[in-house]
């Protein structure tokens, strides 16, 4: 369907039909689709290269950690799928960045991407029905539709640690790893604060090179074997040669990645004897990845007693792996399994058996301050040459709040001050003609993200085409539709154990952020709903 020319459309200068913020998986695909639609598009990204999260996250060990197989990629083009040979089941950051650059060249995307450009102060003007933005060099630009594809985990969180600015050694955040310089750990005393997914990937590699590694842990995590391996040739060939079938299986899978998660179990963990359960967990433990979560039992995330069975299984694994009982005890998680993101690892627990690795339990020995030369905890100073913060992100809403789009008296920061309000995780009442990809209250981080980006973007592009055909100049959700959506998100979350944890899914890693679950948990139902909304003429939206 090609777009019908809109009276406000301009192809001159910095006035576009659509501005897309972010040149990661979502932004690149949006550019491709919108251009196919005959629209003028400009993608802006603050980074100096394309790739989004895969541009910034270059810390040692960064790789896709969940999806085994050739599934963390675009699905829309059989040609691209056939031309790109993944070499590992969990590709590393350089491989993913190379892939995105390959796609950008193949689709000739670069001519409509402006890098090194921060977009600020987007504001909608009803007089011309356009979004007006300011670019990094103070140049204005405008568009009819603003698509925010700035990422769910792209606003790094640096905790307010007293004295942090006094540290004189090398200092890095995993989410802003240096682009050009190779960081060397050799002969250095390195400290890592945080033990989330980024730290769990980085710690084993840093430990191999550093003179001494000190890990500052606040919350022990559940981590499971990643079991990354060379991509099996038959799996790659089979998927490439039958890409339509592969894609269909991905679309039908609840998580968007069929093989990675295996067959979903239909049985309760409590229906088996303890011995039988351990056999089930043991076999899936060695398979690696997320299968132990999805293919073992169906109530691990809904029933506390079922959850405790896998939690105890993993705690036993930790005790068996970590040779020093005192260190093992510090590593035992005590929250409900899976309520903080489960972390696939490669040699994480084994790393604590190395003589050059020390684990500091911040619950028992909290940080007092960062000094010029190290980290001062209650028990004393830990001298460091390098300090790495692996303290995560203001997830889901951070990049959008920092962007803070506004229209009249409405702006996103104020609107979300007491909690997120969206319709479908795609749009916000009071901010017309704005769409989010992987917005809060969409399946986002609990679905295969490249595939989710494609599906949401397809919906947005088709919506814009339909509006243009009907001569509609503004679209925004009705407030009642937002309230109903928030209730659906919360009701789904309430059927699970997720809300019981302090996690970034809940916003509780950021001081002062409202505590609420921000992911729509039923991805298959979600995409059906999107279709129904479109078929019903964009039900729940107000069209002008
Ligand atoms: O961040 P996190 P991350 N003092 O928020 C600790 C994705 N990802 O960058 O748990 C001391 O998980 C904090 O402690 P606690 C993935 O979705 C994907 O590791 O809050 N510690 C925690 O240990 C992931 O979930 C890949 O008590 C402090 C850590 O810092 C998400 O990104 C790879 C602290 C933060 O962990 C975020 O992961 C990597 C303080 N003041 C990441 N403040 C893939 O492979 C925070 N912490 C796809």
XYZ file of C-alpha atoms and ligand atoms in Angstrom:
592
model
C 0.000 0.000 0.000
C 1.612 3.302 -0.961
C 1.012 6.471 0.991
C -1.265 9.139 -0.408
C 0.430 12.520 -0.370
C -0.436 14.522 2.702
C -0.827 18.305 2.449
C 1.662 18.886 5.253
C 4.310 16.687 3.677
C 7.612 18.285 2.807
C 10.694 16.689 1.338
C 12.871 19.757 1.740
C 15.586 20.304 4.306
C 14.909 18.749 7.662
C 11.170 18.310 7.279
C 10.123 14.708 6.910
C 7.085 12.539 7.002
C 8.689 10.524 9.771
C 11.619 11.011 12.115
C 12.869 7.840 13.768
C 14.961 8.148 16.912
C 17.456 5.304 17.215
C 19.439 3.315 14.652
C 19.284 -0.100 16.272
C 17.343 -3.134 15.063
C 14.027 -1.276 15.339
C 15.076 2.041 13.804
C 16.803 0.458 10.817
C 13.807 -1.691 10.018
C 11.448 1.271 10.433
C 13.508 3.241 7.917
C 13.355 0.405 5.412
C 9.599 -0.088 5.753
C 8.701 3.590 5.741
C 10.789 4.237 2.649
C 9.088 1.315 0.918
C 5.868 3.126 1.741
C 7.040 6.167 -0.203
C 7.515 8.320 2.884
C 10.394 10.689 3.592
C 12.280 9.488 6.644
C 15.287 10.500 8.673
C 16.811 8.353 11.406
C 18.811 10.147 14.085
C 21.075 8.465 16.597
C 23.385 9.970 19.193
C 25.947 7.205 18.583
C 28.656 7.475 15.959
C 27.624 4.198 14.400
C 24.480 2.189 13.779
C 23.547 -0.699 16.051
C 21.793 0.848 19.049
C 22.396 -1.294 22.096
C 24.908 -3.359 20.115
C 26.877 -0.214 19.337
C 27.211 0.764 22.985
C 27.535 -2.611 24.702
C 31.081 -3.627 23.780
C 32.114 -4.825 27.227
C 34.060 -8.104 27.269
C 31.760 -11.080 26.818
C 28.791 -9.138 25.411
C 26.665 -11.481 23.342
C 23.089 -12.596 22.837
C 22.589 -14.737 25.873
C 19.238 -16.466 25.436
C 18.294 -17.278 21.882
C 20.100 -20.336 20.614
C 20.022 -20.626 16.851
C 19.656 -18.225 13.966
C 16.680 -16.418 15.474
C 18.078 -13.158 16.840
C 17.861 -11.381 13.501
C 15.500 -9.839 10.987
C 12.955 -12.230 9.560
C 11.315 -10.148 6.838
C 13.806 -10.936 4.080
C 14.552 -14.460 2.976
C 17.454 -13.072 0.960
C 19.106 -11.555 4.021
C 18.508 -14.719 6.005
C 20.160 -16.806 3.292
C 23.105 -14.475 2.847
C 24.114 -14.163 6.480
C 25.766 -17.159 8.121
C 25.688 -17.012 11.925
C 28.659 -18.874 13.331
C 27.548 -19.271 16.955
C 24.210 -20.113 18.547
C 24.568 -17.016 20.732
C 26.336 -14.490 18.531
C 28.709 -12.041 20.169
C 28.506 -8.259 19.943
C 30.946 -7.893 17.016
C 28.964 -10.467 15.004
C 25.655 -8.696 15.615
C 27.123 -5.298 14.791
C 28.598 -6.720 11.568
C 25.200 -8.171 10.692
C 23.443 -4.830 11.203
C 26.057 -3.069 9.072
C 25.584 -5.703 6.380
C 21.823 -5.119 6.427
C 22.262 -1.327 6.361
C 24.474 -1.603 3.268
C 22.277 -4.138 1.548
C 19.174 -1.975 1.972
C 21.083 1.247 1.275
C 19.909 2.671 4.578
C 22.828 4.971 5.441
C 21.795 7.877 3.212
C 18.801 8.516 5.491
C 20.597 8.064 8.804
C 22.271 10.919 10.627
C 24.621 9.679 13.339
C 26.226 11.566 16.193
C 22.986 13.511 16.537
C 21.078 13.775 19.771
C 17.414 14.683 19.331
C 16.063 16.928 22.067
C 12.854 18.702 23.026
C 10.358 17.086 20.658
C 7.169 19.105 20.780
C 3.983 18.668 18.795
C 2.379 21.707 17.213
C -1.309 21.484 16.403
C -1.167 24.391 13.979
C 0.787 22.324 11.448
C 0.140 18.865 12.962
C 3.873 18.253 13.135
C 6.511 17.273 15.642
C 9.323 19.818 15.889
C 12.626 18.647 17.311
C 16.000 20.158 17.986
C 19.075 18.316 16.794
C 22.420 18.222 18.602
C 23.811 21.214 16.714
C 20.633 23.220 17.445
C 19.297 22.638 13.921
C 15.528 22.285 13.835
C 13.777 19.404 12.126
C 10.159 18.387 11.878
C 7.958 15.484 10.921
C 4.362 14.372 10.815
C 5.051 11.211 12.818
C 7.697 10.649 15.459
C 8.825 7.076 16.041
C 10.811 6.483 19.205
C 13.007 3.428 18.747
C 15.595 4.487 21.275
C 15.799 1.187 23.119
C 14.536 -0.306 26.354
C 17.957 -0.739 27.935
C 19.792 2.271 26.594
C 19.717 4.845 29.397
C 22.592 3.702 31.655
C 22.078 3.910 35.394
C 24.967 5.197 37.461
C 24.091 4.953 41.164
C 24.764 7.878 43.434
C 27.818 6.377 45.162
C 29.519 8.889 47.438
C 32.932 9.892 46.106
C 32.487 8.309 42.673
C 33.893 11.393 40.987
C 36.995 11.182 43.202
C 38.196 7.872 41.742
C 41.423 8.479 39.842
C 41.807 5.099 38.156
C 40.183 3.936 34.919
C 36.400 4.044 35.119
C 33.792 2.470 32.824
C 30.087 1.662 32.676
C 29.280 -1.540 30.777
C 26.551 0.285 28.841
C 28.989 2.976 27.623
C 32.064 0.900 26.897
C 34.811 2.781 24.977
C 34.426 2.542 21.223
C 37.958 2.814 19.959
C 40.423 1.900 22.664
C 40.981 -1.686 23.610
C 40.590 -1.814 27.400
C 43.397 -3.827 28.954
C 42.935 -5.585 32.295
C 46.402 -7.154 32.346
C 48.311 -6.576 35.573
C 45.486 -4.476 37.012
C 43.319 -4.635 40.115
C 39.811 -4.418 38.697
C 36.554 -3.916 40.595
C 33.092 -4.663 39.178
C 30.001 -3.296 40.939
C 26.860 -5.230 40.036
C 26.083 -8.833 39.194
C 23.341 -8.574 36.552
C 23.489 -9.930 32.989
C 26.259 -7.562 31.863
C 28.494 -8.362 34.831
C 27.858 -12.101 34.571
C 29.082 -12.012 30.965
C 32.058 -9.766 31.671
C 33.373 -11.177 34.976
C 34.747 -14.543 33.724
C 36.633 -12.827 30.902
C 38.037 -10.011 33.038
C 39.113 -12.576 35.649
C 41.212 -14.400 33.057
C 43.230 -11.262 32.346
C 43.278 -9.126 35.480
C 45.830 -9.410 38.239
C 43.016 -9.225 40.772
C 39.235 -8.970 40.320
C 36.942 -7.849 43.121
C 33.224 -8.357 42.521
C 30.888 -6.173 44.576
C 27.568 -8.028 44.780
C 24.374 -6.620 46.271
C 21.955 -9.341 45.147
C 23.051 -12.864 44.212
C 21.455 -13.916 40.921
C 20.092 -17.099 39.458
C 22.249 -17.937 36.506
C 22.033 -20.970 34.244
C 24.456 -22.407 31.651
C 24.370 -20.468 28.384
C 25.742 -23.425 26.411
C 26.823 -21.257 23.522
C 28.221 -23.408 20.732
C 29.260 -23.217 17.099
C 26.112 -22.937 14.990
C 25.185 -26.466 13.896
C 25.524 -26.468 10.100
C 22.331 -28.448 9.579
C 20.299 -26.030 11.739
C 21.592 -23.027 9.827
C 21.074 -24.619 6.429
C 17.648 -25.955 7.307
C 16.476 -22.566 8.568
C 17.938 -20.652 5.621
C 16.561 -22.987 2.982
C 13.113 -23.044 4.558
C 13.009 -19.485 5.816
C 9.272 -19.054 5.323
C 8.664 -22.060 7.533
C 11.264 -20.880 10.072
C 9.620 -17.481 10.188
C 6.151 -18.996 10.658
C 7.436 -21.048 13.573
C 8.944 -17.925 15.093
C 5.670 -16.029 14.707
C 3.737 -18.853 16.348
C 6.146 -19.245 19.261
C 5.160 -17.438 22.501
C 8.661 -16.005 22.830
C 9.352 -15.579 19.100
C 12.078 -18.203 18.986
C 10.916 -21.803 18.691
C 13.997 -23.958 19.128
C 15.578 -21.759 21.746
C 12.832 -22.409 24.229
C 11.840 -25.931 23.242
C 8.410 -27.435 23.726
C 6.446 -25.699 26.461
C 5.772 -28.083 29.308
C 2.141 -28.594 30.282
C 2.930 -30.081 33.694
C 3.196 -28.697 37.200
C 6.521 -29.036 38.990
C 4.542 -30.292 41.957
C 3.142 -33.238 39.998
C 6.529 -34.990 40.023
C 8.494 -36.568 42.847
C 11.610 -34.707 43.976
C 13.814 -37.311 42.287
C 11.956 -37.078 38.993
C 12.065 -33.263 39.132
C 15.799 -33.315 39.625
C 16.181 -35.596 36.598
C 14.122 -33.163 34.518
C 16.095 -30.135 35.704
C 19.422 -31.950 35.338
C 18.824 -32.895 31.702
C 17.679 -29.388 30.767
C 20.531 -27.792 32.741
C 22.996 -29.497 30.423
C 21.001 -28.529 27.326
C 21.615 -24.941 28.373
C 19.735 -21.712 27.866
C 16.104 -21.021 28.544
C 14.798 -24.538 28.026
C 15.082 -25.245 31.729
C 12.562 -22.462 32.304
C 10.037 -23.310 29.598
C 10.402 -27.008 28.907
C 10.554 -28.266 32.492
C 7.270 -27.263 34.135
C 4.508 -24.783 33.449
C 4.117 -23.226 36.880
C 7.599 -22.050 37.815
C 6.561 -18.423 37.350
C 3.095 -18.730 38.859
C 3.401 -20.942 41.937
C 5.796 -20.187 44.785
C 6.192 -23.844 45.783
C 6.943 -24.859 42.180
C 9.354 -21.946 41.902
C 11.208 -23.059 45.027
C 11.960 -26.440 43.441
C 14.029 -24.952 40.637
C 15.483 -22.295 42.952
C 16.783 -25.016 45.260
C 18.082 -27.045 42.310
C 20.187 -24.073 41.210
C 21.361 -23.320 44.734
C 22.588 -26.926 44.924
C 24.467 -26.401 41.639
C 26.141 -23.311 43.113
C 27.203 -25.203 46.252
C 28.599 -28.019 44.078
C 30.499 -25.657 41.771
C 32.007 -23.094 44.131
C 34.667 -24.778 46.233
C 34.857 -22.293 49.115
C 31.655 -22.775 51.170
C 31.691 -19.180 52.441
C 31.874 -17.802 48.879
C 29.209 -20.265 47.731
C 26.923 -19.100 50.538
C 27.262 -15.472 49.391
C 26.287 -16.496 45.855
C 23.021 -18.225 46.846
C 20.034 -16.219 45.607
C 17.104 -15.818 47.976
C 14.518 -14.175 45.718
C 12.019 -16.124 43.619
C 13.611 -17.715 40.550
C 12.982 -15.774 37.324
C 11.431 -12.731 38.957
C 14.700 -10.931 38.238
C 15.927 -11.782 34.742
C 17.438 -15.282 34.655
C 20.997 -14.956 33.400
C 22.671 -17.458 31.103
C 26.369 -17.691 31.968
C 29.607 -19.147 30.748
C 31.882 -20.149 33.658
C 30.404 -17.575 36.044
C 30.337 -19.658 39.217
C 33.625 -21.393 38.307
C 35.262 -17.962 38.181
C 34.898 -17.626 41.948
C 37.237 -20.611 42.376
C 40.104 -18.595 40.882
C 42.727 -17.344 43.361
C 42.642 -13.843 41.821
C 38.874 -13.328 42.336
C 37.253 -11.975 45.511
C 33.526 -11.631 46.143
C 32.342 -8.821 48.427
C 28.818 -9.278 49.754
C 27.496 -5.724 49.909
C 24.528 -6.747 52.058
C 26.908 -7.697 54.867
C 29.683 -5.282 53.935
C 28.119 -2.225 52.277
C 29.920 0.435 50.248
C 30.689 3.515 52.330
C 32.320 5.496 49.550
C 34.443 5.430 46.456
C 37.887 6.815 47.202
C 40.597 8.065 44.865
C 42.159 4.618 44.906
C 39.382 2.125 45.398
C 36.124 1.161 47.071
C 35.699 1.633 50.791
C 33.287 -0.863 52.317
C 32.413 -1.308 55.969
C 35.259 -3.802 56.372
C 37.984 -1.696 54.736
C 39.326 -0.359 51.451
C 39.577 -2.481 48.296
C 42.363 -0.850 46.239
C 41.639 -0.722 42.503
C 43.283 0.435 39.286
C 40.018 0.141 37.362
C 36.382 0.441 38.457
C 33.600 -0.946 36.261
C 29.975 -0.157 36.943
C 27.708 -2.922 35.689
C 24.761 -1.267 37.374
C 22.270 -1.494 34.540
C 19.737 0.871 33.074
C 16.747 3.035 33.694
C 14.929 0.343 31.745
C 11.814 0.541 29.593
C 11.056 4.220 30.198
C 14.489 5.824 30.730
C 15.264 6.804 27.154
C 11.692 8.062 26.606
C 11.635 10.095 29.814
C 14.978 11.647 28.939
C 13.626 12.542 25.487
C 10.489 13.941 27.143
C 8.237 14.647 24.143
C 5.570 17.230 24.841
C 2.398 18.747 23.470
C 0.911 21.785 25.168
C 0.677 21.080 28.883
C 1.401 17.363 28.464
C 4.916 15.973 28.670
C 6.024 12.418 29.191
C 8.007 12.989 32.375
C 5.030 14.496 34.162
C 2.553 12.114 32.591
C 4.513 9.068 33.822
C 5.517 10.556 37.171
C 3.142 8.260 39.074
C 3.191 5.348 36.641
C 3.335 4.446 32.981
C 0.305 5.070 30.813
C 0.311 3.879 27.183
C -2.090 2.276 24.792
C -0.724 -1.052 23.510
C 2.751 0.038 24.613
C 2.768 1.881 21.285
C 1.272 5.319 21.828
C 0.468 7.829 24.553
C -2.690 9.900 25.075
C -1.937 13.611 24.860
C 1.011 13.081 22.493
C -0.475 12.787 18.992
C 1.331 11.109 16.105
C 3.964 9.589 18.364
C 4.735 5.873 18.281
C 7.095 3.799 20.394
C 8.772 0.565 19.358
C 9.387 -1.736 22.345
C 7.612 0.779 24.537
C 6.733 -0.001 28.149
C 3.612 -2.195 28.449
C 4.452 -4.032 25.213
C 6.070 -7.528 25.131
C 9.473 -5.915 24.431
C 12.188 -7.552 26.545
C 10.278 -10.799 27.116
C 9.971 -11.531 23.399
C 12.564 -11.965 20.640
C 13.411 -8.281 20.271
C 14.346 -8.059 16.557
C 11.142 -9.925 15.674
C 9.103 -7.771 18.043
C 10.584 -4.651 16.450
C 9.511 -5.886 13.022
C 5.987 -6.706 14.136
C 5.375 -3.446 15.965
C 6.940 -1.439 13.148
C 4.810 -3.195 10.529
C 1.747 -2.210 12.531
C 2.886 1.417 12.827
C 3.726 1.697 9.122
C 0.396 0.209 8.105
C -1.350 2.549 10.533
C 0.340 5.603 8.971
C -0.600 4.384 5.494
C -4.225 3.916 6.568
C -4.327 7.391 8.118
C -2.934 8.954 4.967
C -5.454 7.122 2.824
C -8.274 8.443 4.984
C -6.856 11.959 5.209
C -6.399 11.703 8.981
C -3.812 14.165 10.283
C -3.703 13.205 13.946
C -3.946 9.984 15.916
C -3.686 9.521 19.647
C -5.080 7.047 22.144
C -8.220 7.780 24.123
C -7.448 8.131 27.835
C -9.939 5.359 28.623
C -8.086 2.988 26.280
C -4.880 3.694 28.197
C -6.522 2.951 31.528
C -7.916 -0.295 30.204
C -4.499 -1.264 28.797
C -2.742 -0.529 32.083
C -5.286 -2.754 33.830
C -4.601 -5.568 31.334
C -0.839 -5.307 31.785
C -1.185 -5.347 35.527
C -3.747 -8.183 35.561
C -1.480 -10.385 33.447
C 1.493 -9.625 35.673
C -0.653 -10.368 38.706
C -1.105 -13.974 37.554
C 2.666 -14.438 37.893
C 5.368 -14.065 40.512
C 7.157 -11.230 38.659
C 5.766 -8.385 40.812
C 7.279 -9.966 43.932
C 10.868 -9.013 43.049
C 12.807 -5.798 43.175
C 13.868 -5.757 39.527
C 14.245 -3.456 36.579
C 11.102 -5.106 35.138
C 9.397 -3.392 38.101
C 11.341 -0.132 37.843
C 12.592 -0.691 41.370
C 16.294 -0.467 40.475
C 15.915 3.293 40.004
C 15.434 5.429 43.118
C 12.062 7.187 43.049
C 10.744 5.385 39.967
C 7.155 4.143 40.357
C 7.094 0.447 41.158
C 5.067 -1.362 38.473
C 5.503 -4.242 36.051
C 6.183 -2.799 32.589
C 6.034 -5.757 30.202
C 2.936 -7.166 28.480
C 3.284 -10.859 29.274
C 1.177 -12.487 26.551
C 3.035 -11.740 23.300
C 0.866 -13.955 21.085
C -2.290 -12.336 22.477
C -0.658 -8.953 22.068
C -0.087 -9.323 18.337
C -3.638 -10.607 17.881
C -4.875 -7.520 19.710
C -2.839 -5.243 17.441
C -4.463 -6.843 14.434
C -7.947 -6.509 15.931
C -7.357 -2.845 16.755
C -6.297 -2.136 13.162
C -9.166 -4.112 11.621
C -11.595 -2.178 13.811
C -10.354 1.092 12.293
C -7.841 1.752 15.093
C -10.204 1.155 17.963
C -9.172 2.961 21.136
C -7.537 5.782 19.190
C -8.956 9.205 18.488
C -8.495 10.103 14.803
C -8.658 13.698 13.649
O 21.882 -4.514 34.590
P 21.014 -5.138 35.797
P 22.658 -5.291 33.435
N 25.240 -0.747 44.554
O 20.062 -4.067 36.201
C 23.592 -3.760 40.840
C 20.011 -6.849 29.189
N 21.247 -7.470 28.825
O 23.332 -4.259 32.603
O 20.173 -6.650 41.858
C 25.552 -1.994 44.245
O 20.468 -6.459 35.483
C 22.307 -4.516 40.843
O 22.061 -5.041 42.122
P 20.529 -5.391 42.587
C 19.219 -7.849 29.972
O 17.865 -7.726 29.681
C 21.191 -8.387 27.860
O 23.461 -6.369 33.970
O 19.692 -4.230 42.139
N 25.035 -2.680 43.243
C 22.606 -5.572 39.787
O 23.374 -6.610 40.291
C 19.557 -7.436 31.367
O 18.684 -7.899 32.352
C 22.316 -9.039 27.500
O 20.613 -5.519 44.040
C 24.164 -2.042 42.475
C 23.437 -4.775 38.788
O 23.965 -3.662 39.476
C 19.596 -5.946 31.226
O 20.237 -5.728 29.996
C 23.503 -8.790 28.156
C 23.786 -0.710 42.712
C 22.610 -4.275 37.639
O 22.092 -5.355 36.929
C 20.351 -5.209 32.284
O 21.520 -5.934 32.609
C 23.530 -7.833 29.123
C 24.362 -0.062 43.824
N 24.032 1.187 44.143
C 22.403 -7.175 29.462
N 22.892 -0.345 41.773
C 22.249 -10.032 26.415
O 23.080 -10.857 26.293
C 22.729 -1.412 40.979
N 23.481 -2.440 41.406
C 21.146 -9.984 25.432
